[in-house]
Coordinates of C-alpha atoms in Angstrom, one line a residue:
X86 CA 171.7 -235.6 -141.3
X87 CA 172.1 -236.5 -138.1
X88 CA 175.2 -235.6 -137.6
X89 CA 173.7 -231.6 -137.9
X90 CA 172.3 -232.1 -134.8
X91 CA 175.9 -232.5 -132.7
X92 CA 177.1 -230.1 -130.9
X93 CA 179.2 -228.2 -133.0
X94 CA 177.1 -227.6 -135.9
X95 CA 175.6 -224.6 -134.9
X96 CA 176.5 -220.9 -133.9
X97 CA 177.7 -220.7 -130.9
X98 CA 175.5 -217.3 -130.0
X99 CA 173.4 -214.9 -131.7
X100 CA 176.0 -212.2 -132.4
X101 CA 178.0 -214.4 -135.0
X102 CA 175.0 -215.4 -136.3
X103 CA 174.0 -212.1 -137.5
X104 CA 177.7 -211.1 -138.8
X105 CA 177.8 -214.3 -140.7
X106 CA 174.0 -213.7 -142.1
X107 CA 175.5 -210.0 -143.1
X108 CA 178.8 -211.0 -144.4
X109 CA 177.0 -213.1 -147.1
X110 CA 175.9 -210.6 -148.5
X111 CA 178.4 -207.3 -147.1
X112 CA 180.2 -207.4 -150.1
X113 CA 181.1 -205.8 -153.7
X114 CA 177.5 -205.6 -154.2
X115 CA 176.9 -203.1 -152.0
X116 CA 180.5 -201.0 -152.7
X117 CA 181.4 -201.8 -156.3
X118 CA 178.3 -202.5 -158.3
X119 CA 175.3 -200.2 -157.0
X120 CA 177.0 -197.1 -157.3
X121 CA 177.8 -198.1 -160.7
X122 CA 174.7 -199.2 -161.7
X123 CA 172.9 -195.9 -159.2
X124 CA 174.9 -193.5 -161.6
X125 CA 174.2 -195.7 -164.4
X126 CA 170.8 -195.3 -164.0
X127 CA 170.2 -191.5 -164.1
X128 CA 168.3 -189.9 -167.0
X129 CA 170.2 -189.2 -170.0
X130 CA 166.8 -186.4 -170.6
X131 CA 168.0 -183.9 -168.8
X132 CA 171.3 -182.4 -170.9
X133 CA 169.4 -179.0 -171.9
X134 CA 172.4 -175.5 -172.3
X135 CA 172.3 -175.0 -168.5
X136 CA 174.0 -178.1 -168.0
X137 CA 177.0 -176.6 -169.8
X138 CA 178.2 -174.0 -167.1
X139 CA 181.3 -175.1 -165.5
X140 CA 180.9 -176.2 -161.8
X141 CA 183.1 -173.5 -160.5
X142 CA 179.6 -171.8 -160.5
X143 CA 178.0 -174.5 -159.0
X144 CA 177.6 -172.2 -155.6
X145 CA 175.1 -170.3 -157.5
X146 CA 173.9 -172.2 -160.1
X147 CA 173.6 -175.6 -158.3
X148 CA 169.8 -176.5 -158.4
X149 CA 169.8 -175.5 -161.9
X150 CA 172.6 -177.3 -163.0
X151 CA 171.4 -180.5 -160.9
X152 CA 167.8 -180.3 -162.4
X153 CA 168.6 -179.9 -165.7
X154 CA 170.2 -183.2 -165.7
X155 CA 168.3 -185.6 -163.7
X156 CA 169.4 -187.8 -161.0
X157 CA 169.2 -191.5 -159.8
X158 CA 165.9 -190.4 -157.6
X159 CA 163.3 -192.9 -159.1
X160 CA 166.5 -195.9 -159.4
X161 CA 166.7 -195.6 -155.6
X162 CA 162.9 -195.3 -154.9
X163 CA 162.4 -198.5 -157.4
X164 CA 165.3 -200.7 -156.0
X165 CA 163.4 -199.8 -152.9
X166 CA 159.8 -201.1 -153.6
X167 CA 161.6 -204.0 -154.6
X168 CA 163.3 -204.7 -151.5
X169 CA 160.3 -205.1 -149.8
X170 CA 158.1 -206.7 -152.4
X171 CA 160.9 -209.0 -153.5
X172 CA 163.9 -209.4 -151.5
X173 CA 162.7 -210.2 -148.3
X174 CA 160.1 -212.6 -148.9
X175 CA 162.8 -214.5 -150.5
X176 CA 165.1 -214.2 -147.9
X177 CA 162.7 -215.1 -145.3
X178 CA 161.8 -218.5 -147.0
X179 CA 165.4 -219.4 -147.5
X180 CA 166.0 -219.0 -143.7
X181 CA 163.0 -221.2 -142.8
X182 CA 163.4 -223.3 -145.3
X183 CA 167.0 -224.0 -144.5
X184 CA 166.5 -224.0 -140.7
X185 CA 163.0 -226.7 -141.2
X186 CA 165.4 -229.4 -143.5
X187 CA 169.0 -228.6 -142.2
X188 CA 170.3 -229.0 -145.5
X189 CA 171.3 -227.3 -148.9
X190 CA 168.9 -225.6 -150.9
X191 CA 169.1 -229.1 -153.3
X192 CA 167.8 -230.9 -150.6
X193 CA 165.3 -228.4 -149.4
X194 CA 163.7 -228.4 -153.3
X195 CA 164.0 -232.6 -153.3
X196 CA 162.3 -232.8 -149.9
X197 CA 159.5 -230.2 -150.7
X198 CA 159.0 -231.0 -154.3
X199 CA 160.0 -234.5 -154.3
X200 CA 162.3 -236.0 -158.2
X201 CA 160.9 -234.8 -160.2
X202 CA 162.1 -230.6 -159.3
X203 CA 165.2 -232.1 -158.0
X204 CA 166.7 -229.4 -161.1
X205 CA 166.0 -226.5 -159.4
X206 CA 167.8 -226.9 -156.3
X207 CA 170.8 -227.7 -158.7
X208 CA 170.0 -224.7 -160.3
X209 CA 170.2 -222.9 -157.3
X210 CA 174.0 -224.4 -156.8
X211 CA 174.5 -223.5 -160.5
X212 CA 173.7 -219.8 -159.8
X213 CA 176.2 -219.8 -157.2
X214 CA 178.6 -221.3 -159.3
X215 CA 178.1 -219.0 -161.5
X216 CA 178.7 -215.9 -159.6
X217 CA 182.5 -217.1 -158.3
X218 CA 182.4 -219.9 -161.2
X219 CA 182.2 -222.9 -159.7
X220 CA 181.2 -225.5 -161.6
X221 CA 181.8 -228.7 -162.5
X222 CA 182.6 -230.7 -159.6
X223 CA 178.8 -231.8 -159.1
X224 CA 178.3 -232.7 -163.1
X225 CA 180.5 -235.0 -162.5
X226 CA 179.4 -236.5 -159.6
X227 CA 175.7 -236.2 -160.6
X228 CA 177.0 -238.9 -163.6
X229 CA 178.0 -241.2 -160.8
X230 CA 174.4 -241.8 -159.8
X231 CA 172.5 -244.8 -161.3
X232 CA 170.3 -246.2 -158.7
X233 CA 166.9 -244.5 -157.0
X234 CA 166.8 -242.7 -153.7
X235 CA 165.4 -244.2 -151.1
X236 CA 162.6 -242.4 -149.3
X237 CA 159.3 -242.5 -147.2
X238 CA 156.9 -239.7 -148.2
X239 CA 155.4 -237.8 -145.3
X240 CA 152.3 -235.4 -146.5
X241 CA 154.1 -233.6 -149.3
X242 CA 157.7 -233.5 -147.9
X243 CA 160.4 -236.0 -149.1
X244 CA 162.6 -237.4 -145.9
X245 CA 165.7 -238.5 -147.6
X246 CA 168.0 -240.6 -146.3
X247 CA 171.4 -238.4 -146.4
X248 CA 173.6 -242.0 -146.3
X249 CA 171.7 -243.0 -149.6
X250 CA 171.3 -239.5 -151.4
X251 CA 174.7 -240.3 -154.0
X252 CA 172.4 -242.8 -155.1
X253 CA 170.4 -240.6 -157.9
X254 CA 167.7 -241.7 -160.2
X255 CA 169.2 -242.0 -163.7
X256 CA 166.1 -239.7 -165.7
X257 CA 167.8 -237.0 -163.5
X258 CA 171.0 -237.2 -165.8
X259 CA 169.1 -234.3 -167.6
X260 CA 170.4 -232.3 -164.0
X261 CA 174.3 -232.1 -165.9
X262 CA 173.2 -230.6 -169.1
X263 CA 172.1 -227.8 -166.8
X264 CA 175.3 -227.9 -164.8
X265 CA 177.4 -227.8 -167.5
X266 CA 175.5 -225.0 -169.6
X267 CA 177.8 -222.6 -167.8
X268 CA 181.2 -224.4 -168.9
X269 CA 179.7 -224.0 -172.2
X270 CA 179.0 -220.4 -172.5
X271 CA 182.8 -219.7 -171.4
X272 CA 184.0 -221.6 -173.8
X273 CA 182.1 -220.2 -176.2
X274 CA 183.3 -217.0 -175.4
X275 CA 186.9 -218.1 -175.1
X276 CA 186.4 -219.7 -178.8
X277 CA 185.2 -216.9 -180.4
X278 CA 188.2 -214.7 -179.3
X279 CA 191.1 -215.0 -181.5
X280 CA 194.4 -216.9 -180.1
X281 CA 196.3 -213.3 -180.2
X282 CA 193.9 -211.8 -178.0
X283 CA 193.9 -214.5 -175.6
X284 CA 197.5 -214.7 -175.3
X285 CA 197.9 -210.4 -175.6
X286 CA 195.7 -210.8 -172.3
X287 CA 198.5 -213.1 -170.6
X288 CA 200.5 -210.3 -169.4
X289 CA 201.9 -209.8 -165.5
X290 CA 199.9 -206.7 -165.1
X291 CA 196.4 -208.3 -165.9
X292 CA 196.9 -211.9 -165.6
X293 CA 199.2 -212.8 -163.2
X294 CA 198.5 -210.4 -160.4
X295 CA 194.3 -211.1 -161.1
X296 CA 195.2 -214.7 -160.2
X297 CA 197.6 -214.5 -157.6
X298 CA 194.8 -212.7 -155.7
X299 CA 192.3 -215.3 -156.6
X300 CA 194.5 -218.0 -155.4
X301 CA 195.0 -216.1 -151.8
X302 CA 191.2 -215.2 -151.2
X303 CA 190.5 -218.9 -151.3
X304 CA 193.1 -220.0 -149.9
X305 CA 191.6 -217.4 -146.6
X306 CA 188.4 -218.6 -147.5
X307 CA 189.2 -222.5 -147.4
X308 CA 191.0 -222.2 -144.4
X309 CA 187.5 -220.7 -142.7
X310 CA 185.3 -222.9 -144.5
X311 CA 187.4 -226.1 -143.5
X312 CA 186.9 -225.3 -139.5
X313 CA 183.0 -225.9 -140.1
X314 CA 180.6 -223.6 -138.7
X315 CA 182.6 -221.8 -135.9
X316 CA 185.4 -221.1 -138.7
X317 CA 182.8 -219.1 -140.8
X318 CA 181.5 -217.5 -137.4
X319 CA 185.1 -216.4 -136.3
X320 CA 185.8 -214.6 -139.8
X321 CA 182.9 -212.6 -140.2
X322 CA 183.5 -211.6 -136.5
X323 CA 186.7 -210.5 -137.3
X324 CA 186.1 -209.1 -140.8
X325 CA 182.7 -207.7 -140.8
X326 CA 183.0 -205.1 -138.1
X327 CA 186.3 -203.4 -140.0
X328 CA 184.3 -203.6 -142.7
X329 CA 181.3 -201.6 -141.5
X330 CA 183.8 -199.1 -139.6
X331 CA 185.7 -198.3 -142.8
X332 CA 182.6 -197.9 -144.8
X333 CA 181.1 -195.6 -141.7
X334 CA 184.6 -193.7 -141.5
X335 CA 185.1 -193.1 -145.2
X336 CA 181.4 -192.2 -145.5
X337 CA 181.8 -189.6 -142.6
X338 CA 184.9 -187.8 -144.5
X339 CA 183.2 -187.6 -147.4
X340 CA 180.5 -185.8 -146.3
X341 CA 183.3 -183.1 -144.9
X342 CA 184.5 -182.7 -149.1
X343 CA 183.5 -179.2 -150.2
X344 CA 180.9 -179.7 -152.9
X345 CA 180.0 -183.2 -151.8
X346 CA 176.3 -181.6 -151.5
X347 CA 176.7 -181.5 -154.8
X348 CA 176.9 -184.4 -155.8
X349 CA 174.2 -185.7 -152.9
X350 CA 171.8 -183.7 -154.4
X351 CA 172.5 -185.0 -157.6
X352 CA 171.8 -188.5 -156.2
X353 CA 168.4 -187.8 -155.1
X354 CA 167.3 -185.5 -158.0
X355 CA 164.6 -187.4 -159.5
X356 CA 163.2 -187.4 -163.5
X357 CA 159.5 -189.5 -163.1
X358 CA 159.2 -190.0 -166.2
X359 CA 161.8 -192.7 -166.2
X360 CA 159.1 -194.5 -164.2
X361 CA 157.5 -195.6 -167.5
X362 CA 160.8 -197.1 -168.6
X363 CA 160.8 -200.9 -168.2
X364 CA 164.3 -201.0 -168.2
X365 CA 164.4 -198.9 -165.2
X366 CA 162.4 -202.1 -163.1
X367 CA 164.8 -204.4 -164.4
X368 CA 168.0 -202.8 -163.7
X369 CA 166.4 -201.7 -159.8
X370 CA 165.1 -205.9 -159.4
X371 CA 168.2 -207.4 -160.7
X372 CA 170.4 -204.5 -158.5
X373 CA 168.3 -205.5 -155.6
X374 CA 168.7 -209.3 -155.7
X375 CA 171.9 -208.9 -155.8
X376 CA 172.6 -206.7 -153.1
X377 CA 170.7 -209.0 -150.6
X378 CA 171.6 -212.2 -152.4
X379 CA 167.9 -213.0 -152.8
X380 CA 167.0 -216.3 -154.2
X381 CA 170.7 -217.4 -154.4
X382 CA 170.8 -220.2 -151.7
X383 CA 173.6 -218.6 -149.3
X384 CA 170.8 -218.1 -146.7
X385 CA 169.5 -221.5 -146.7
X386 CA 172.9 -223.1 -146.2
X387 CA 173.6 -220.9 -143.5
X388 CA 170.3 -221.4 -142.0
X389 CA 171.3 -225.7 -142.0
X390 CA 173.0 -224.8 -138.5
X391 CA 169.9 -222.8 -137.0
X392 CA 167.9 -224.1 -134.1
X393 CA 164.0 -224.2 -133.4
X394 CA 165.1 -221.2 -131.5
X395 CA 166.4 -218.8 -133.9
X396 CA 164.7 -216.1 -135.3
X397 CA 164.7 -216.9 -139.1
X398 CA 162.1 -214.7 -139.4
X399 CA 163.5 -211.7 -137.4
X400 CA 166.7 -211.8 -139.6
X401 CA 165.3 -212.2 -142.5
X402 CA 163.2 -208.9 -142.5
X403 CA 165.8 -206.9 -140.9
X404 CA 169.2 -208.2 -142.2
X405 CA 168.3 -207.0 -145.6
X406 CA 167.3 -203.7 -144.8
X407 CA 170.8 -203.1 -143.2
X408 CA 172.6 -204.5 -145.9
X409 CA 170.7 -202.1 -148.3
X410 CA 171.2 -199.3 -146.0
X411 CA 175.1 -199.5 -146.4
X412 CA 174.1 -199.6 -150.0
X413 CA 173.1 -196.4 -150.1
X414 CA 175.7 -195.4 -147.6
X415 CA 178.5 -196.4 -150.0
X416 CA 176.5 -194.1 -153.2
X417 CA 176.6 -191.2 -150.5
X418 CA 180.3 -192.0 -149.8
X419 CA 181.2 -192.4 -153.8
X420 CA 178.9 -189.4 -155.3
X421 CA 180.1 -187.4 -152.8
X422 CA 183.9 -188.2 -153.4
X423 CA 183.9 -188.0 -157.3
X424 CA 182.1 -184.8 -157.4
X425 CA 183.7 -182.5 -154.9
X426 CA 187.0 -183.8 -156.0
X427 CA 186.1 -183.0 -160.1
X428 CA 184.7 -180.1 -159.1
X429 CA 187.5 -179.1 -156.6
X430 CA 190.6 -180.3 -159.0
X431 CA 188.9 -179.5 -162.4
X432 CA 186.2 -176.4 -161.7
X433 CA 186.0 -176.0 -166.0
X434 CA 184.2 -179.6 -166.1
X435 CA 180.4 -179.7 -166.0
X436 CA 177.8 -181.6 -164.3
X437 CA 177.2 -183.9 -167.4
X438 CA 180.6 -184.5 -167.9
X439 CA 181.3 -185.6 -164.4
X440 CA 178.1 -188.3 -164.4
X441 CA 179.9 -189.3 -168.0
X442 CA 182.5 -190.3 -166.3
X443 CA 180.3 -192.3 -162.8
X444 CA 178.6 -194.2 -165.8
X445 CA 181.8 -194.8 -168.0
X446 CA 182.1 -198.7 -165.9
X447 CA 185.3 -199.2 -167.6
X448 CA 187.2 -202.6 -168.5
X449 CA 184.8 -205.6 -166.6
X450 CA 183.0 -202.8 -165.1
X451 CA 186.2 -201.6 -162.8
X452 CA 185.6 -198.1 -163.9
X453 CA 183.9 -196.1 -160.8
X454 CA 185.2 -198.1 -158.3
X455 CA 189.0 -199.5 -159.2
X456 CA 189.9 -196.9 -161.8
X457 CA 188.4 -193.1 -160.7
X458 CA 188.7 -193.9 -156.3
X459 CA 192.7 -194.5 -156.6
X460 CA 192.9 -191.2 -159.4
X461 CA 190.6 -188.9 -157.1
X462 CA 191.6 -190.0 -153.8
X463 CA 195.6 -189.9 -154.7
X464 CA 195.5 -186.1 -155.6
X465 CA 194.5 -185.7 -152.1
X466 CA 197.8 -186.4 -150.6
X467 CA 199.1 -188.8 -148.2
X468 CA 195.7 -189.0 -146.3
X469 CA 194.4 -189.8 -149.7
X470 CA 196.2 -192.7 -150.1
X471 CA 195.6 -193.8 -146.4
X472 CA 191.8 -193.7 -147.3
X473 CA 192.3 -195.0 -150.5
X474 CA 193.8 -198.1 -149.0
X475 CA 191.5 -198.6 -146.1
X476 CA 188.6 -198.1 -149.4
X477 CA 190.4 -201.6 -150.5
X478 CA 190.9 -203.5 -147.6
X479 CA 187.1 -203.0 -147.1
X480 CA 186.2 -204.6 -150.6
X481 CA 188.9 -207.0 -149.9
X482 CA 187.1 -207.6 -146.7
X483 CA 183.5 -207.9 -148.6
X484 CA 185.0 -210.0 -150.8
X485 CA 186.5 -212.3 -148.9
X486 CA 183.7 -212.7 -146.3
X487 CA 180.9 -213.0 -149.8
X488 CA 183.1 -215.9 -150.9
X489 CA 183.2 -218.2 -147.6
X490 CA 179.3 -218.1 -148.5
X491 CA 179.6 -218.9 -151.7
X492 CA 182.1 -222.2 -150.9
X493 CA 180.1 -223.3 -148.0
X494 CA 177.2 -223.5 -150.1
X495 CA 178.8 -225.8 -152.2
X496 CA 181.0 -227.5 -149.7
X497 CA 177.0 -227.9 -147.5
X498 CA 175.5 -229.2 -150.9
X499 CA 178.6 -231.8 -151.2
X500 CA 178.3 -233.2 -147.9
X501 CA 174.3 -233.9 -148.2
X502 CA 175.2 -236.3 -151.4
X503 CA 177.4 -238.3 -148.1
X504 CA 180.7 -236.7 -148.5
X505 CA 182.7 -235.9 -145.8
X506 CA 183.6 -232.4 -145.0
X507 CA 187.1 -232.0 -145.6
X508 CA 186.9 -233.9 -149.0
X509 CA 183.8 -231.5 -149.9
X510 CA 185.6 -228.1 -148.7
X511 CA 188.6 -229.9 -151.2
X512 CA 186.8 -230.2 -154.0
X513 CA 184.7 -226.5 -153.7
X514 CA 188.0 -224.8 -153.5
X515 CA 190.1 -226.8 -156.3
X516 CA 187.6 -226.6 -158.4
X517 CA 186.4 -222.7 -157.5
X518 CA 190.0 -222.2 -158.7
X519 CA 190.8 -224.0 -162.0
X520 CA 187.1 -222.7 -163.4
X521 CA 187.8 -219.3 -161.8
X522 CA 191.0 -219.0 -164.5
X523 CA 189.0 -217.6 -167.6
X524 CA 187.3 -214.7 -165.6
X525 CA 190.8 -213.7 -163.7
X526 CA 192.7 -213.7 -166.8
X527 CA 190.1 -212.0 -169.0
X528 CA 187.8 -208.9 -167.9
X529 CA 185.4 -209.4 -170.9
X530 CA 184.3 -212.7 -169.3
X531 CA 184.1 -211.3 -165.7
X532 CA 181.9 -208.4 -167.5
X533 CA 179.6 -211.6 -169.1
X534 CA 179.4 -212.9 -165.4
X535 CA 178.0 -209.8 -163.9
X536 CA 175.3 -208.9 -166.6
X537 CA 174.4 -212.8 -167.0
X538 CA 173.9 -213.5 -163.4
X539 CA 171.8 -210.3 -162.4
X540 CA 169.1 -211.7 -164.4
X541 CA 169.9 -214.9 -163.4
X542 CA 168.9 -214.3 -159.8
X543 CA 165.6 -213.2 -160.8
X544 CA 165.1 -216.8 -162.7
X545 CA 166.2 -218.3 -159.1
X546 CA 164.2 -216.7 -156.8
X547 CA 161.0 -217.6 -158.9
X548 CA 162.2 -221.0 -158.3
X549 CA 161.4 -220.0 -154.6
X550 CA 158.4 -218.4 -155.4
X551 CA 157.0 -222.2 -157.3
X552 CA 158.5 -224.1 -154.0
X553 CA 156.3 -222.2 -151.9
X554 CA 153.1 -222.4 -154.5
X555 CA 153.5 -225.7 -154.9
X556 CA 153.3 -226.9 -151.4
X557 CA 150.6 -223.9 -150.6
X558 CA 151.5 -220.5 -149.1
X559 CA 149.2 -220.6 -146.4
X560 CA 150.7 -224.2 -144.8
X561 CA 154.1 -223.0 -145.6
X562 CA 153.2 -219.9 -143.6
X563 CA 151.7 -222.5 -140.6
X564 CA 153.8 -225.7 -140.5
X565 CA 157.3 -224.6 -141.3
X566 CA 157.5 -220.8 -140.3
X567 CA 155.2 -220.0 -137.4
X568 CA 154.4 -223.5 -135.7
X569 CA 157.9 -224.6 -136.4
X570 CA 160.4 -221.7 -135.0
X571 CA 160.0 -220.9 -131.1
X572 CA 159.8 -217.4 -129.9
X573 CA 160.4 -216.0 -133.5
X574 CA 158.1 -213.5 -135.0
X575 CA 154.9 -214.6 -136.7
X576 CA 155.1 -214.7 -140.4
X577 CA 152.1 -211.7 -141.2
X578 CA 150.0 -212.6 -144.5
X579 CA 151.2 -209.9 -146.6
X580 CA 154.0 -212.6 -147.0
X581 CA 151.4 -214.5 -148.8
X582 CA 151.0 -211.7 -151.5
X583 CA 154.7 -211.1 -152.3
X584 CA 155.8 -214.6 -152.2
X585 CA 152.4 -216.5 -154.2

């Protein structure tokens, strides 16, 4: 790992840095899935007779009409809680963790564990696999290995040798079966679909196009990811400010819609006794994890090119507030949109009926986002179509700038078994591709990946949570966050809490 050390591997100033960190995790999180899952998650209690008067009398009738069907109130102050009780504590330990062993989160878990938890830093690469599909590259370099790693033990931290890490013990064989668990549950799927479903889902309209688009994102994304570290910094530049400035602009004209207090109000119209609904925690935990990426292993790659100097500890409490704050912004921007435009273009339909449709998610959970934005913002005009398309380009954006992440992790994980980079960035994206075919050419299994890996996040960042215990909160806390970083903030104890 010396070579991390060269000029070159690191961000070039602090301003990238934090674009980068944001761009992980910038992305359809925050604009296609939580305002799904925010109108989702209001209270079916509330559908009494009052709900049943058409919003053309909404001007008089509005608080009645809003209370008597509850909003997404407790989701939001939930998915809150957990942002600070769950989220960042995560997110902080990545970034030290990543920025104290320059290397992927499978090294991080080898060096801090030692062999025998080597698994769970390949589950962590397995969860991001998951989430874009990449798999199966490692598997089969995993089955390569025969021979022990060479290493000196130092306290309880493994130093490996990165020019001997291909070399894996054979007992850790047990890693592929792990790997290749998420090969198996899509074929599963794909063999329990009849051949004339399959092939009736072959057509130009969702097929083709699907993976035409796949192809060009990574073909953007490799050609980032191949330039190293000043590649990724240079995209998010680019691509995260538009993002933000369409999110801010199209949030701003929302706000102008007639009735779009409406549908505000609606969003922050609470029912507490959904606060004694388990499901309610889980649906607000796995939201929030993936919002902020949490537990995932983006920020610990990323963090491989910090210095002693930055402040891991600094970003990681205040990055993830921002990103949840466009959250939020984004279920202003959407509520606001899809009820003053119902109310506006069809005054006979009633509040109930107009959260029907916000919670209807459609085919692989396009329906608030790719399905009702284009019908609502097109009967708006020609400036409809304008913000329509800007709406796009920004999730094209998040996408785009969530998936260089996603292939540097792997690409970063590649390189630390002694590949070079451009074969590593090679195999990420060919295989990130030919694995990426089921879920382009067939929305059911794009719906399994998003309610499969929303728990799944939860399962990784408690794999954080044992690193941590393991090796003892309180030296973590000392020897690789506060004695380690220079000038960064000190890590306060309530850390401890959260984390242990």
């Amino acid at each position: 790992m010396g070579d991390m050390n060269r000029e070159g591997y690191e961000f070039t100033y602090s301003g990238g840095l934090i674009l980068s960190c944001l761009g992980c995790v910038l992305g359809t999180g925050n604009i296609w899935r939580f305002p799904r899952v925010l109108a989702s998650a209001s209270s079916d209690g509330g559908k009494t007779q009052k709900t049943l008067l058409p919003c053309s009398c909404v001007r008089t009738f509005g608080n009645v009409l809003i209370r008597a069907y509850a909003g997404s109130l407790t989701f939001i102050l939930t998915w809150t809680c957990f942002l600070f009780a769950w989220s960042i504590p995560l997110i902080i330990t990545e970034y030290t963790m990543g920025r104290f062993t320059r290397g992927s989160p499978l090294i991080s878990f080898y060096r801090f564990l030692g062999p025998k938890f080597l698994w769970t830093g390949c589950w962590r690469l397995l969860l991001c696999c998951g989430r874009l599909v990449l798999l199966l590259f490692l598997p089969g370099l995993l089955s390569i290995s025969s021979a022990r790693i060479p290493h000196r033990k130092c306290g309880d931290i493994y130093l490996v040798h990165c020019e001997c890490f291909p070399y894996l013990p054979r007992k850790h064989s047990l890693i592929i079966l792990f790997m290749a668990f998420r090969l198996y549950t899509v074929c599963k799927f794909l063999a329990t679909e009849s051949v004339p479903n399959i092939i009736d889902s072959f057509d130009l309209k969702s097929t083709w196009y699907p993976l035409l688009m796949h192809t060009i994102g990574l073909v953007i994304c490799g050609v980032c990811v191949f330039a190293g570290v000043q590649g990724i910094e240079v995209a998010n530049v680019c691509l995260v400010p538009i993002q933000l400035f369409i999110v801010v602009f199209t949030f701003g004209w929302s706000l102008t819609r007639e009735y779009a207090d409406v549908g505000i109000q609606f969003m922050f119209t609470p029912k507490w006794s959904t606060l004694a609904d388990p499901k309610l925690y889980v649906e607000a935990a796995c939201q929030n994890a993936f919002d902020t990426a949490a537990g995932m292993g983006l920020f610990s790659a990323y963090a491989a090119y910090f210095t002693r100097k930055t402040s891991a500890v600094r970003y990681g409490m205040f990055l993830p507030m921002i990103n949840n704050l466009v959250s939020l912004v984004c279920g202003f921007m959407l509520f606001a949109t899809v009820f003053s435009t119902l109310i506006a273009t069809e005054p006979t339909f009633t509040i109930p009926q107009i959260v029907e449709i916000m919670k209807d998610s459609g085919p692989g959970s396009t329906g608030l986002t790719f399905t009702w934005i284009p019908v609502l913002m097109a009967k708006m005009g020609v400036f409809g179509r304008v913000l329509c398309a800007l709406f796009f380009l920004c999730l094209s954006f998040a996408g785009i700038t969530s998936m260089i992440s996603y292939i540097e992790l792997t690409a970063r994980t590649i390189q630390d078994f002694g590949v070079n980079r451009t074969n590593a960035t090679i195999a990420s994206l060919v295989v990130t591709f030919l694995v990426g075919v089921p879920s382009a050419v067939n929305l059911r299994i794009l719906t399994n990946q998003d309610f499969v890996w929303g728990f799944a996040l939860m399962i990784s960042g408690l794999c954080y949570c044992l690193l941590v215990v393991r090796y003892d909160p309180l030296r973590y806390r000392k020897v690789i966050v506060n004695d380690f970083g220079i000038g960064d903030l000190k890590l306060p104890l309530v850390w401890i809490v959260s984390i242990a």
